[in-house]
Coordinates of C-alpha atoms (C1' of nucleotides) in Angstrom, one line a residue:
Chain A
M643 CA 2.5 -106.4 -20.4
M644 CA -0.5 -108.5 -21.0
F645 CA -2.2 -109.5 -24.2
P646 CA -5.5 -110.9 -23.0
T647 CA -8.3 -110.1 -25.3
E648 CA -6.8 -111.7 -28.4
M649 CA -8.6 -114.9 -28.3
K650 CA -11.4 -113.7 -26.3
Q651 CA -14.3 -114.0 -28.7
R652 CA -17.3 -113.3 -26.7
P653 CA -20.7 -113.9 -28.3
P654 CA -22.6 -110.7 -28.5
S655 CA -25.0 -112.0 -25.9
A656 CA -22.2 -112.1 -23.4
D657 CA -21.7 -108.4 -23.9
T658 CA -25.2 -107.5 -23.3
P659 CA -25.4 -104.5 -21.1
A660 CA -29.1 -104.9 -20.2
K661 CA -28.2 -107.1 -17.3
A662 CA -25.6 -104.8 -16.0
A663 CA -27.7 -101.8 -16.5
T664 CA -30.5 -102.9 -14.4
E665 CA -28.5 -104.6 -11.7
A666 CA -25.8 -102.2 -11.0
A667 CA -26.6 -98.5 -10.7
T668 CA -22.9 -98.0 -11.0
Q669 CA -22.0 -96.2 -14.1
V670 CA -22.3 -98.5 -17.1
P671 CA -19.4 -97.9 -19.4
P672 CA -20.4 -96.7 -22.9
H673 CA -20.7 -99.4 -25.5
V674 CA -18.6 -99.0 -28.6
L675 CA -19.3 -101.0 -31.8
A676 CA -16.6 -101.0 -34.4
V677 CA -16.9 -102.2 -37.9
D678 CA -13.7 -102.9 -39.8
D679 CA -12.6 -105.7 -42.0
D680 CA -9.0 -105.7 -40.7
P681 CA -8.8 -108.3 -38.0
E682 CA -5.7 -106.8 -36.6
L683 CA -7.3 -103.5 -36.1
R684 CA -10.2 -105.2 -34.5
N685 CA -7.9 -106.8 -32.0
L686 CA -6.2 -103.6 -31.3
L687 CA -9.5 -101.9 -30.6
R688 CA -10.7 -104.7 -28.3
E689 CA -7.5 -104.5 -26.4
F690 CA -7.2 -100.8 -26.1
L691 CA -10.6 -99.3 -25.8
P692 CA -11.7 -101.4 -22.8
K693 CA -8.7 -100.2 -20.9
H694 CA -10.2 -96.8 -21.1
D695 CA -13.5 -97.9 -19.8
L696 CA -15.2 -98.4 -23.1
R697 CA -17.0 -101.6 -23.6
T698 CA -16.1 -102.7 -27.1
T699 CA -17.6 -105.0 -29.6
T700 CA -16.1 -105.5 -33.0
V701 CA -17.5 -106.9 -36.2
A702 CA -16.2 -107.2 -39.8
T703 CA -19.2 -106.5 -41.9
G704 CA -22.2 -104.3 -42.1
A705 CA -24.5 -107.2 -41.7
E706 CA -23.0 -108.2 -38.4
M707 CA -23.1 -104.6 -37.3
L708 CA -26.9 -104.5 -37.9
R709 CA -27.3 -107.7 -36.1
V710 CA -25.5 -106.4 -33.0
L711 CA -27.4 -103.2 -33.2
E712 CA -30.6 -105.1 -33.0
Q713 CA -29.5 -107.1 -30.1
E714 CA -28.1 -104.6 -27.7
P715 CA -27.8 -101.0 -27.1
V716 CA -24.8 -99.3 -28.7
D717 CA -23.6 -95.8 -27.6
I718 CA -21.3 -95.1 -30.5
L719 CA -20.3 -96.5 -33.8
L720 CA -16.9 -96.7 -35.5
I721 CA -17.2 -97.5 -39.2
D722 CA -14.4 -98.1 -41.7
L723 CA -15.0 -96.0 -44.7
R724 CA -13.9 -98.7 -47.1
L725 CA -15.2 -102.1 -46.4
P726 CA -14.5 -104.8 -48.9
H727 CA -17.9 -105.1 -50.5
E728 CA -19.8 -102.2 -49.0
D729 CA -19.6 -98.6 -48.4
G730 CA -19.1 -97.4 -44.9
L731 CA -20.9 -94.2 -45.6
A732 CA -23.9 -96.0 -46.8
L733 CA -23.9 -98.0 -43.7
A734 CA -23.7 -94.9 -41.6
R735 CA -26.6 -93.4 -43.4
K736 CA -28.6 -96.5 -42.9
V737 CA -28.1 -96.3 -39.2
R738 CA -28.8 -92.6 -39.1
D739 CA -32.1 -93.2 -40.7
T740 CA -33.4 -95.1 -37.8
S741 CA -31.4 -93.9 -34.9
A742 CA -29.3 -91.1 -33.5
I743 CA -26.3 -93.2 -32.6
P744 CA -23.2 -91.0 -33.0
I745 CA -20.9 -92.2 -35.6
I746 CA -17.2 -91.9 -36.2
I747 CA -15.8 -92.8 -39.6
L748 CA -12.4 -94.4 -39.9
T749 CA -10.7 -93.4 -43.1
G750 CA -7.4 -93.6 -44.8
K751 CA -6.8 -90.2 -46.2
T752 CA -7.5 -86.8 -45.0
D753 CA -9.0 -85.5 -48.3
E754 CA -11.2 -88.5 -48.4
A755 CA -12.4 -87.4 -45.0
D756 CA -12.9 -83.9 -46.2
R757 CA -15.3 -85.1 -48.7
V758 CA -17.2 -87.2 -46.3
M759 CA -17.5 -84.5 -43.7
G760 CA -18.4 -81.8 -46.1
L761 CA -22.0 -82.2 -46.8
E762 CA -22.6 -85.5 -45.3
L763 CA -24.6 -85.6 -42.1
A764 CA -24.1 -89.2 -41.7
A765 CA -21.0 -89.0 -39.5
D766 CA -20.2 -86.9 -36.5
D767 CA -16.5 -87.1 -36.7
Y768 CA -13.8 -89.0 -38.5
V769 CA -10.4 -90.4 -37.6
T770 CA -7.7 -91.0 -40.3
K771 CA -5.7 -94.1 -40.2
P772 CA -3.3 -94.8 -39.0
F773 CA -4.4 -93.2 -35.8
S774 CA -3.0 -93.3 -32.4
P775 CA -5.2 -95.3 -30.0
R776 CA -5.1 -92.3 -27.7
E777 CA -6.5 -90.0 -30.3
L778 CA -9.3 -92.4 -31.0
V779 CA -10.2 -92.7 -27.4
A780 CA -10.2 -89.0 -27.1
R781 CA -12.4 -88.5 -30.0
V782 CA -14.8 -91.2 -28.9
R783 CA -15.0 -89.5 -25.5
A784 CA -15.5 -86.1 -27.0
L785 CA -18.3 -87.3 -29.2
L786 CA -20.0 -89.1 -26.4
R787 CA -19.8 -86.1 -24.2
R788 CA -21.3 -84.0 -27.0
T789 CA -24.1 -86.3 -27.8
Q790 CA -25.0 -87.6 -24.4
P791 CA -25.9 -84.5 -22.5
D792 CA -27.3 -86.9 -20.0
A793 CA -30.8 -85.9 -19.5
G794 CA -31.4 -83.8 -16.5
G795 CA -34.2 -86.1 -15.4
S796 CA -33.5 -86.9 -11.9
S797 CA -34.8 -90.4 -12.3
T798 CA -32.0 -91.4 -14.7
A799 CA -29.3 -89.5 -13.0
A800 CA -26.5 -91.6 -11.4
P801 CA -26.9 -91.9 -7.7
R802 CA -24.9 -89.4 -5.7
A803 CA -24.6 -91.5 -2.6
Y804 CA -26.0 -94.5 -0.7
R805 CA -27.1 -94.7 2.9
F806 CA -27.3 -97.9 5.0
A807 CA -27.5 -98.5 8.7
G808 CA -26.2 -95.0 9.4
W809 CA -23.4 -95.2 7.0
E810 CA -23.0 -93.2 3.9
L811 CA -21.1 -94.0 0.8
N812 CA -20.4 -90.9 -1.3
L813 CA -19.9 -91.9 -4.9
R814 CA -18.6 -88.7 -6.2
R815 CA -16.0 -88.3 -3.5
R816 CA -15.5 -92.1 -3.3
R817 CA -15.7 -91.9 0.4
L818 CA -17.3 -93.8 3.2
T819 CA -18.4 -92.3 6.5
N820 CA -19.5 -94.3 9.5
P821 CA -22.5 -93.5 11.7
S822 CA -20.4 -91.2 13.8
G823 CA -19.4 -89.3 10.7
D824 CA -15.8 -90.4 10.5
A825 CA -14.3 -91.1 7.2
V826 CA -13.3 -94.7 6.6
E827 CA -10.6 -95.3 4.1
L828 CA -11.4 -97.7 1.4
T829 CA -9.1 -99.0 -1.3
N830 CA -10.3 -98.9 -4.8
S831 CA -11.5 -102.4 -5.0
E832 CA -13.2 -102.2 -1.6
F833 CA -15.0 -99.2 -2.8
N834 CA -16.1 -100.8 -6.0
L835 CA -17.2 -103.9 -4.2
L836 CA -19.2 -102.0 -1.7
S837 CA -21.0 -100.0 -4.3
A838 CA -21.8 -103.2 -6.2
F839 CA -23.5 -104.4 -3.1
L840 CA -25.3 -101.2 -2.5
A841 CA -26.6 -101.0 -6.0
A842 CA -28.2 -104.4 -5.5
P843 CA -29.2 -104.8 -1.9
Q844 CA -30.9 -107.8 -0.6
R845 CA -29.8 -109.7 -3.6
V846 CA -27.4 -112.5 -3.9
L847 CA -24.4 -111.6 -6.0
T848 CA -22.1 -114.3 -7.3
R849 CA -18.4 -114.0 -7.1
D850 CA -18.2 -113.5 -10.8
Q851 CA -20.6 -110.6 -10.6
L852 CA -18.7 -109.0 -7.8
L853 CA -15.4 -109.5 -9.5
E854 CA -16.6 -108.0 -12.6
R855 CA -17.7 -104.9 -10.8
S856 CA -14.9 -104.5 -8.4
R857 CA -12.0 -105.1 -10.7
L858 CA -11.7 -102.7 -13.5
H859 CA -9.5 -105.0 -15.6
S860 CA -8.0 -108.4 -15.4
L861 CA -10.8 -110.7 -16.3
E862 CA -9.0 -113.8 -15.3
V863 CA -8.6 -113.9 -11.7
Y864 CA -9.2 -116.5 -9.1
D865 CA -12.7 -116.3 -7.7
R866 CA -11.2 -116.5 -4.3
A867 CA -9.6 -113.2 -4.6
I868 CA -12.9 -111.7 -3.9
D869 CA -13.1 -113.5 -0.6
V870 CA -10.1 -111.6 0.6
T871 CA -11.6 -108.3 -0.4
I872 CA -14.8 -109.2 1.3
L873 CA -12.9 -110.0 4.4
R874 CA -11.2 -106.7 4.4
L875 CA -14.4 -104.8 3.7
R876 CA -16.1 -106.6 6.5
R877 CA -13.3 -105.6 8.9
K878 CA -14.0 -102.0 8.0
I879 CA -17.8 -102.0 8.2
E880 CA -19.0 -104.9 10.3
P881 CA -19.5 -104.3 14.0
D882 CA -18.1 -107.8 14.5
Y883 CA -16.4 -109.1 11.4
T884 CA -16.3 -112.6 12.7
D885 CA -20.1 -112.6 12.7
P886 CA -21.1 -110.6 9.6
Q887 CA -24.4 -108.9 9.6
L888 CA -24.2 -106.6 6.6
I889 CA -22.5 -108.8 4.1
V890 CA -23.7 -112.3 4.6
T891 CA -22.3 -115.4 2.9
E892 CA -24.6 -117.5 0.9
R893 CA -22.9 -120.7 0.9
G894 CA -22.4 -122.1 -2.6
A895 CA -23.9 -119.0 -4.2
G896 CA -22.2 -115.8 -3.3
Y897 CA -22.9 -112.9 -0.9
V898 CA -25.8 -110.7 0.0
F899 CA -25.9 -107.2 1.4
T900 CA -28.7 -107.5 3.9
Q901 CA -29.5 -104.0 5.0
P902 CA -32.0 -101.7 3.4
V903 CA -30.2 -99.1 1.3
S904 CA -31.5 -95.6 0.4
V905 CA -30.2 -93.8 -2.6
L906 CA -29.4 -90.2 -2.7
R907 CA -29.5 -88.4 -6.0
Chain B
M976 CA -14.0 -58.1 -52.3
M977 CA -17.4 -59.6 -52.3
F978 CA -19.6 -57.2 -50.7
P979 CA -23.0 -57.6 -49.0
T980 CA -24.0 -60.0 -51.7
E981 CA -23.8 -62.7 -49.3
M982 CA -25.0 -60.9 -46.3
K983 CA -28.3 -62.3 -45.5
Q984 CA -30.7 -59.4 -45.8
R985 CA -33.6 -59.3 -43.4
P986 CA -36.2 -56.7 -42.7
P987 CA -34.9 -54.4 -39.9
S988 CA -37.7 -55.6 -37.7
A989 CA -36.2 -59.0 -37.5
D990 CA -32.9 -57.6 -36.5
T991 CA -34.4 -55.7 -33.7
P992 CA -31.6 -54.5 -31.4
A993 CA -30.3 -55.9 -28.2
K994 CA -33.3 -55.2 -26.2
A995 CA -35.3 -57.8 -28.1
A996 CA -32.7 -60.4 -27.4
T997 CA -32.2 -59.7 -23.8
E998 CA -35.6 -58.5 -22.7
A999 CA -37.8 -61.2 -24.0
A1000 CA -37.4 -64.9 -23.6
T1001 CA -39.2 -65.0 -26.8
Q1002 CA -37.7 -67.4 -29.3
V1003 CA -35.5 -65.1 -31.2
P1004 CA -33.0 -67.4 -32.9
P1005 CA -29.4 -66.6 -32.1
H1006 CA -27.5 -64.7 -34.7
V1007 CA -24.3 -66.3 -36.0
L1008 CA -21.7 -64.3 -37.9
A1009 CA -19.1 -66.3 -39.7
V1010 CA -15.9 -65.0 -41.2
D1011 CA -14.2 -67.2 -43.8
D1012 CA -12.6 -66.7 -47.1
D1013 CA -13.7 -69.9 -48.6
P1014 CA -17.0 -69.3 -50.4
E1015 CA -17.9 -72.9 -50.4
L1016 CA -17.7 -73.1 -46.7
R1017 CA -19.8 -70.0 -46.4
N1018 CA -22.4 -71.5 -48.5
L1019 CA -22.4 -74.6 -46.5
L1020 CA -22.8 -72.6 -43.3
R1021 CA -25.6 -70.5 -44.7
E1022 CA -27.3 -73.6 -45.8
F1023 CA -26.9 -75.7 -42.7
L1024 CA -27.0 -73.5 -39.7
P1025 CA -30.4 -71.9 -40.4
K1026 CA -31.9 -75.4 -40.5
H1027 CA -30.9 -75.6 -36.9
D1028 CA -32.5 -72.4 -35.9
L1029 CA -29.4 -70.3 -36.1
R1030 CA -29.7 -67.1 -38.0
T1031 CA -26.6 -66.9 -40.1
T1032 CA -24.7 -64.2 -41.8
T1033 CA -21.4 -64.9 -43.6
V1034 CA -18.7 -62.6 -44.7
A1035 CA -15.2 -63.1 -46.2
T1036 CA -13.1 -60.4 -44.5
G1037 CA -12.5 -58.8 -41.2
A1038 CA -13.6 -55.5 -42.5
E1039 CA -17.0 -56.8 -43.5
M1040 CA -17.3 -58.5 -40.2
L1041 CA -16.8 -55.2 -38.4
R1042 CA -19.3 -53.6 -40.5
V1043 CA -21.9 -56.2 -39.7
L1044 CA -21.1 -56.0 -36.0
E1045 CA -21.9 -52.3 -36.1
Q1046 CA -25.1 -52.8 -37.8
E1047 CA -26.8 -55.6 -36.0
P1048 CA -26.6 -57.6 -32.9
V1049 CA -24.5 -60.8 -33.1
D1050 CA -24.7 -63.6 -30.6
I1051 CA -21.7 -65.6 -31.6
L1052 CA -18.8 -65.3 -34.0
L1053 CA -17.1 -67.9 -36.1
I1054 CA -13.7 -66.8 -37.3
D1055 CA -11.3 -68.6 -39.6
L1056 CA -7.9 -68.6 -38.1
R1057 CA -6.1 -68.0 -41.3
L1058 CA -7.6 -65.5 -43.5
P1059 CA -5.8 -64.4 -46.6
H1060 CA -4.4 -61.0 -45.5
E1061 CA -5.2 -60.9 -41.9
D1062 CA -5.0 -62.9 -38.7
G1063 CA -8.2 -64.4 -37.4
L1064 CA -6.8 -64.2 -33.9
A1065 CA -6.1 -60.5 -34.2
L1066 CA -9.7 -60.0 -35.3
A1067 CA -11.0 -61.9 -32.4
R1068 CA -9.0 -59.8 -30.0
K1069 CA -10.2 -56.7 -31.6
V1070 CA -13.8 -57.8 -31.1
R1071 CA -13.0 -58.9 -27.5
D1072 CA -11.7 -55.5 -26.6
T1073 CA -15.0 -53.9 -27.1
S1074 CA -17.5 -56.6 -26.5
A1075 CA -18.2 -60.0 -24.9
I1076 CA -19.4 -61.8 -28.0
P1077 CA -18.5 -65.4 -27.7
I1078 CA -16.1 -66.5 -30.4
I1079 CA -15.3 -69.8 -32.0
I1080 CA -12.2 -70.1 -34.1
L1081 CA -12.2 -72.3 -37.1
T1082 CA -8.8 -73.8 -37.8
G1083 CA -7.0 -76.4 -39.8
K1084 CA -5.0 -78.3 -37.3
T1085 CA -5.6 -79.3 -33.8
D1086 CA -2.2 -78.5 -32.4
E1087 CA -2.4 -75.1 -34.0
A1088 CA -5.6 -74.5 -32.3
D1089 CA -4.5 -75.8 -29.0
R1090 CA -1.6 -73.5 -28.9
V1091 CA -3.7 -70.6 -29.8
M1092 CA -6.3 -71.4 -27.2
G1093 CA -3.6 -71.8 -24.6
L1094 CA -2.0 -68.4 -24.9
E1095 CA -4.8 -66.3 -26.1
L1096 CA -7.9 -65.4 -24.4
A1097 CA -9.5 -64.2 -27.6
A1098 CA -11.6 -67.2 -28.3
D1099 CA -13.9 -69.4 -26.3
D1100 CA -13.6 -72.6 -28.4
Y1101 CA -12.4 -73.8 -31.6
V1102 CA -13.4 -76.3 -34.3
T1103 CA -11.0 -78.0 -36.6
K1104 CA -11.7 -78.3 -40.2
P1105 CA -13.0 -80.3 -41.7
F1106 CA -15.8 -80.5 -39.2
S1107 CA -19.1 -82.1 -39.4
P1108 CA -22.0 -79.6 -39.5
R1109 CA -23.5 -81.4 -36.6
E1110 CA -20.4 -80.8 -34.6
L1111 CA -20.3 -77.2 -35.4
V1112 CA -23.9 -76.7 -34.4
A1113 CA -23.3 -78.6 -31.2
R1114 CA -20.4 -76.4 -30.3
V1115 CA -22.2 -73.2 -31.2
R1116 CA -25.1 -74.3 -29.0
A1117 CA -22.8 -75.3 -26.2
L1118 CA -21.1 -72.0 -26.2
L1119 CA -24.3 -70.0 -26.4
R1120 CA -25.6 -72.0 -23.4
R1121 CA -22.4 -71.3 -21.5
T1122 CA -22.3 -67.6 -22.2
Q1123 CA -25.8 -66.6 -22.2
P1124 CA -27.1 -66.0 -18.7
D1125 CA -30.3 -67.8 -19.6
A1126 CA -33.5 -66.3 -18.4
G1127 CA -34.1 -69.1 -15.9
G1128 CA -31.9 -68.2 -13.0
S1129 CA -28.6 -66.7 -12.1
S1130 CA -27.1 -70.2 -11.7
T1131 CA -26.1 -70.8 -15.3
A1132 CA -23.9 -67.7 -15.7
A1133 CA -20.2 -68.4 -16.2
P1134 CA -18.2 -68.0 -13.1
R1135 CA -16.0 -65.0 -12.7
A1136 CA -13.7 -66.5 -10.1
Y1137 CA -13.3 -69.2 -7.5
R1138 CA -12.3 -68.9 -3.9
F1139 CA -10.9 -71.7 -1.8
A1140 CA -9.0 -71.8 1.4
G1141 CA -8.2 -68.1 1.2
W1142 CA -7.0 -68.4 -2.4
E1143 CA -8.7 -66.8 -5.4
L1144 CA -8.5 -67.9 -9.0
N1145 CA -9.7 -65.1 -11.3
L1146 CA -10.9 -66.7 -14.5
R1147 CA -10.9 -63.6 -16.6
R1148 CA -7.4 -62.6 -15.8
R1149 CA -6.3 -66.2 -15.4
R1150 CA -4.7 -65.2 -12.3
L1151 CA -4.2 -66.9 -8.9
T1152 CA -3.6 -65.1 -5.7
N1153 CA -2.7 -66.8 -2.4
P1154 CA -4.2 -66.0 1.0
S1155 CA -1.7 -63.2 1.5
G1156 CA -2.8 -61.6 -1.7
D1157 CA 0.3 -62.3 -3.7
A1158 CA 0.0 -63.4 -7.3
V1159 CA 1.1 -66.9 -8.0
E1160 CA 2.2 -67.6 -11.5
L1161 CA 0.5 -70.4 -13.2
T1162 CA 1.3 -71.9 -16.5
N1163 CA -1.4 -72.4 -18.9
S1164 CA -2.0 -76.0 -18.2
E1165 CA -1.7 -75.5 -14.5
F1166 CA -4.4 -72.9 -14.7
N1167 CA -6.7 -75.1 -16.8
L1168 CA -6.2 -78.0 -14.5
L1169 CA -6.9 -76.0 -11.4
S1170 CA -10.1 -74.6 -12.9
A1171 CA -11.2 -78.1 -13.8
F1172 CA -10.8 -79.1 -10.2
L1173 CA -12.5 -76.0 -8.9
A1174 CA -15.4 -76.5 -11.1
A1175 CA -16.0 -79.9 -9.5
P1176 CA -14.8 -79.8 -5.9
Q1177 CA -15.1 -82.7 -3.6
R1178 CA -15.5 -85.0 -6.5
V1179 CA -13.1 -87.6 -7.7
L1180 CA -12.0 -86.9 -11.3
T1181 CA -10.3 -89.4 -13.5
R1182 CA -7.3 -88.5 -15.5
D1183 CA -9.4 -88.7 -18.6
Q1184 CA -11.9 -86.3 -17.2
L1185 CA -9.2 -83.9 -16.2
L1186 CA -7.6 -84.1 -19.6
E1187 CA -10.9 -83.4 -21.2
R1188 CA -11.7 -80.5 -19.0
S1189 CA -8.3 -78.9 -18.9
R1190 CA -7.6 -79.0 -22.6
L1191 CA -10.3 -77.9 -24.9
H1192 CA -9.8 -80.9 -26.9
S1193 CA -6.2 -81.8 -27.0
L1194 CA -6.4 -85.2 -28.4
E1195 CA -3.6 -87.6 -28.2
V1196 CA -2.0 -87.1 -24.9
Y1197 CA -0.7 -89.5 -22.5
D1198 CA -2.9 -89.9 -19.4
R1199 CA 0.1 -89.6 -17.3
A1200 CA 0.9 -86.2 -18.5
I1201 CA -1.7 -85.2 -16.0
D1202 CA 0.4 -86.5 -13.2
V1203 CA 3.2 -84.2 -13.9
T1204 CA 1.0 -81.2 -14.2
I1205 CA -0.6 -82.2 -10.9
L1206 CA 2.8 -82.3 -9.3
R1207 CA 3.7 -78.9 -10.6
L1208 CA 0.5 -77.5 -9.5
R1209 CA 0.9 -79.0 -6.0
R1210 CA 4.3 -77.4 -5.7
K1211 CA 2.6 -74.1 -6.2
I1212 CA -0.5 -74.3 -4.0
E1213 CA 0.1 -77.0 -1.4
P1214 CA 1.6 -76.0 1.9
D1215 CA 3.6 -79.1 1.8
Y1216 CA 3.6 -80.7 -1.6
T1217 CA 4.9 -84.0 -0.3
D1218 CA 1.8 -84.3 1.8
P1219 CA -1.0 -82.9 -0.4
Q1220 CA -4.1 -81.5 1.3
L1221 CA -5.9 -79.8 -1.5
I1222 CA -5.4 -82.1 -4.4
V1223 CA -5.5 -85.6 -3.0
T1224 CA -4.8 -88.7 -4.9
E1225 CA -7.4 -91.4 -5.1
R1226 CA -5.4 -94.4 -6.0
G1227 CA -6.8 -96.3 -8.9
A1228 CA -9.4 -93.7 -9.5
G1229 CA -8.1 -90.2 -10.0
Y1230 CA -7.7 -87.0 -8.0
V1231 CA -10.0 -84.9 -5.8
F1232 CA -10.0 -81.3 -4.9
T1233 CA -10.9 -81.6 -1.2
Q1234 CA -11.6 -78.0 -0.1
P1235 CA -14.9 -76.2 -0.3
V1236 CA -15.0 -73.8 -3.2
S1237 CA -17.1 -70.7 -3.6
V1238 CA -18.0 -69.3 -6.9
L1239 CA -18.0 -65.6 -7.8
R1240 CA -20.1 -64.5 -10.7
Chain C
dC162 C1' 19.4 -67.9 -34.9
dG163 C1' 20.1 -68.4 -29.8
dT164 C1' 17.7 -68.6 -25.2
dG165 C1' 14.3 -69.7 -22.0
dG166 C1' 9.8 -71.4 -20.6
dC167 C1' 6.5 -74.9 -21.0
dC168 C1' 4.9 -79.4 -21.6
dG169 C1' 4.9 -84.3 -22.7
dT170 C1' 7.5 -88.6 -22.3
dG171 C1' 10.3 -92.2 -20.3
dA172 C1' 12.4 -94.4 -16.6
dA173 C1' 13.4 -95.2 -11.8
dG174 C1' 12.0 -95.9 -7.4
dG175 C1' 8.9 -96.8 -3.9
dA176 C1' 4.5 -97.4 -1.8
dA177 C1' -0.1 -99.2 -1.8
dT178 C1' -2.8 -102.8 -3.0
dC179 C1' -3.9 -107.5 -5.0
dT180 C1' -3.3 -112.2 -5.7
dT181 C1' -2.1 -116.5 -4.4
dG182 C1' -1.3 -120.6 -1.9
dA183 C1' -1.5 -122.7 2.5
dC184 C1' -4.0 -123.8 6.2
dG185 C1' -7.8 -123.5 9.5
dT186 C1' -12.7 -123.9 10.5
dG187 C1' -17.4 -124.6 10.2
dG188 C1' -21.6 -126.2 7.7
dC189 C1' -24.1 -129.7 5.6
dG190 C1' -25.2 -134.1 3.5
dC191 C1' -25.0 -138.8 4.5
Chain D
dG1060 C1' -21.3 -137.9 14.1
dC1061 C1' -17.9 -137.8 10.1
dG1062 C1' -15.8 -136.1 6.3
dC1063 C1' -15.9 -133.2 2.4
dC1064 C1' -16.1 -129.0 0.7
dA1065 C1' -16.7 -124.1 0.8
dC1066 C1' -15.4 -120.3 2.9
dG1067 C1' -12.3 -117.5 6.3
dT1068 C1' -7.8 -116.0 7.4
dC1069 C1' -3.1 -114.9 7.0
dA1070 C1' 1.1 -113.4 5.2
dA1071 C1' 4.3 -113.5 1.7
dG1072 C1' 5.3 -112.3 -3.1
dA1073 C1' 3.7 -110.0 -7.4
dT1074 C1' 1.9 -106.2 -9.5
dT1075 C1' -0.1 -102.1 -10.3
dC1076 C1' -0.1 -97.4 -9.5
dC1077 C1' 1.8 -93.0 -8.3
dT1078 C1' 5.6 -89.7 -7.7
dT1079 C1' 9.4 -87.6 -9.1
dC1080 C1' 13.4 -86.5 -11.9
dA1081 C1' 15.5 -85.5 -16.1
dC1082 C1' 15.6 -84.9 -20.9
dG1083 C1' 14.1 -83.0 -25.2
dG1084 C1' 11.0 -80.9 -28.5
dC1085 C1' 8.6 -76.9 -29.5
dC1086 C1' 7.4 -72.5 -29.8
dA1087 C1' 7.8 -67.5 -28.4
dC1088 C1' 10.7 -63.9 -27.9
dG1089 C1' 14.5 -61.2 -28.6

DNA sequence: CGTGGCCGTGAAGGAATCTTGACGTGGCGC
DNA sequence: GCGCCACGTCAAGATTCCTTCACGGCCACG
């Protein structure tokens, strides 16, 4: 077991999804903002939620919450009903007044929750403490699903596939086919790495960026680990992997995917 | 018993029979009929649902419900699972026998509901109390969307059955038949899992997605529970379950149903 | 109340995949 | 040219991930 996120205090700016959203067309994980005065709970959340592909920021007070909301997009809010010097419900209402961010209230007792849910429109769901992390994740997911019907607009839809130099990478099926139409097996990280490249063609990507996109977890890995994955990927897609044409090394900077890429939706 | 007092009285013209609803794409708001013995909840519903463009009638007993059903068209039913002297589920079944009105069960506990949904085909969804009004509206809407063929095209209708590789899965009967025409027994979770796959063929589904789609909302289950169900399902439908062809593992990502699937409506 | 089916959990085992360290090699600045 | 440094390559471990089995709770049915 690992206990990584404990000390990992990232400034809000580090979490900013704007960058990721524009650069990678890969599905950006939803951003969860949790407000609770209990540090232990915050730690738990930061440890657990990301494992389930939920980007997580935690704060202790309503003021901090508002600050974060201003700075970056948030997809769902978790708010403790009883915060030391403020009322979670009031916070929720305040948010509701100005946005449609879905809100889950964390509460101690069921009857308390009853009251909250009854006539209040401030919250969309509640979870009673103590809750199992699984349950929380499930509820967050469920609520996101309900509230993000994901506009049918084809412009915002996630890409279905990429094409480059006769190859095709099918994102739904997670499958790569070569110009002759044969399937080429990719491991998970190879697939992720390749889609990171295809989402940002003709652009130099640093190792860090690539790592972040190709490894789902483990934030602390040697940069060099990416080299090996690049190598393996090259062996699978380069005509001559000793003389790479598609994925070219930018010495001192990172790597570039050189070919034009077309996006299928 | 409280009698029509609560039944929202409208001029007959507004209630105009089925033809108005089916024939014209005119904006006749859907008619919701709710059955619950709690007067407070009924008030809440009558107050809230109409604000969201849902014509709402509430009653306290099954008898009243039946009377309303006879008198006017109803687009969706909300039924409390535990009514004082009757069984909400029995009511639902009774309705189902003679009509196709979509039904949402209101229930107190999640596990209670899950069990009910599993075994019974009487309801289409359920909502656990206390629920947020928003959630209820969302579910009502979702269910209406699912069940109403929708003027636009034939594409939105709910599937009746799926075919794949000679097999057929009948959704109404919840029955699977193999290429030779023999029935293959599926447990409830196997059935749900399989239909989740068939609804999204050739697409890698994560465990979370499968969980979400195979339980209505069973919260709080171990991701890995899926694995076991997959195994059990494979034993029933794979020619050689040690070398799966239909449901293929995508390491690090999820599972895919590889075969082409045709939908019968 | 017993019995049986269903389903979730834990653990064991094994396979696939990643990481790491070592070493080779080629580019680039001086 | 020379040497340093960054990258390429390789092949062990290390680790994660999946499969499978077995157990036990739970509910339905009798």
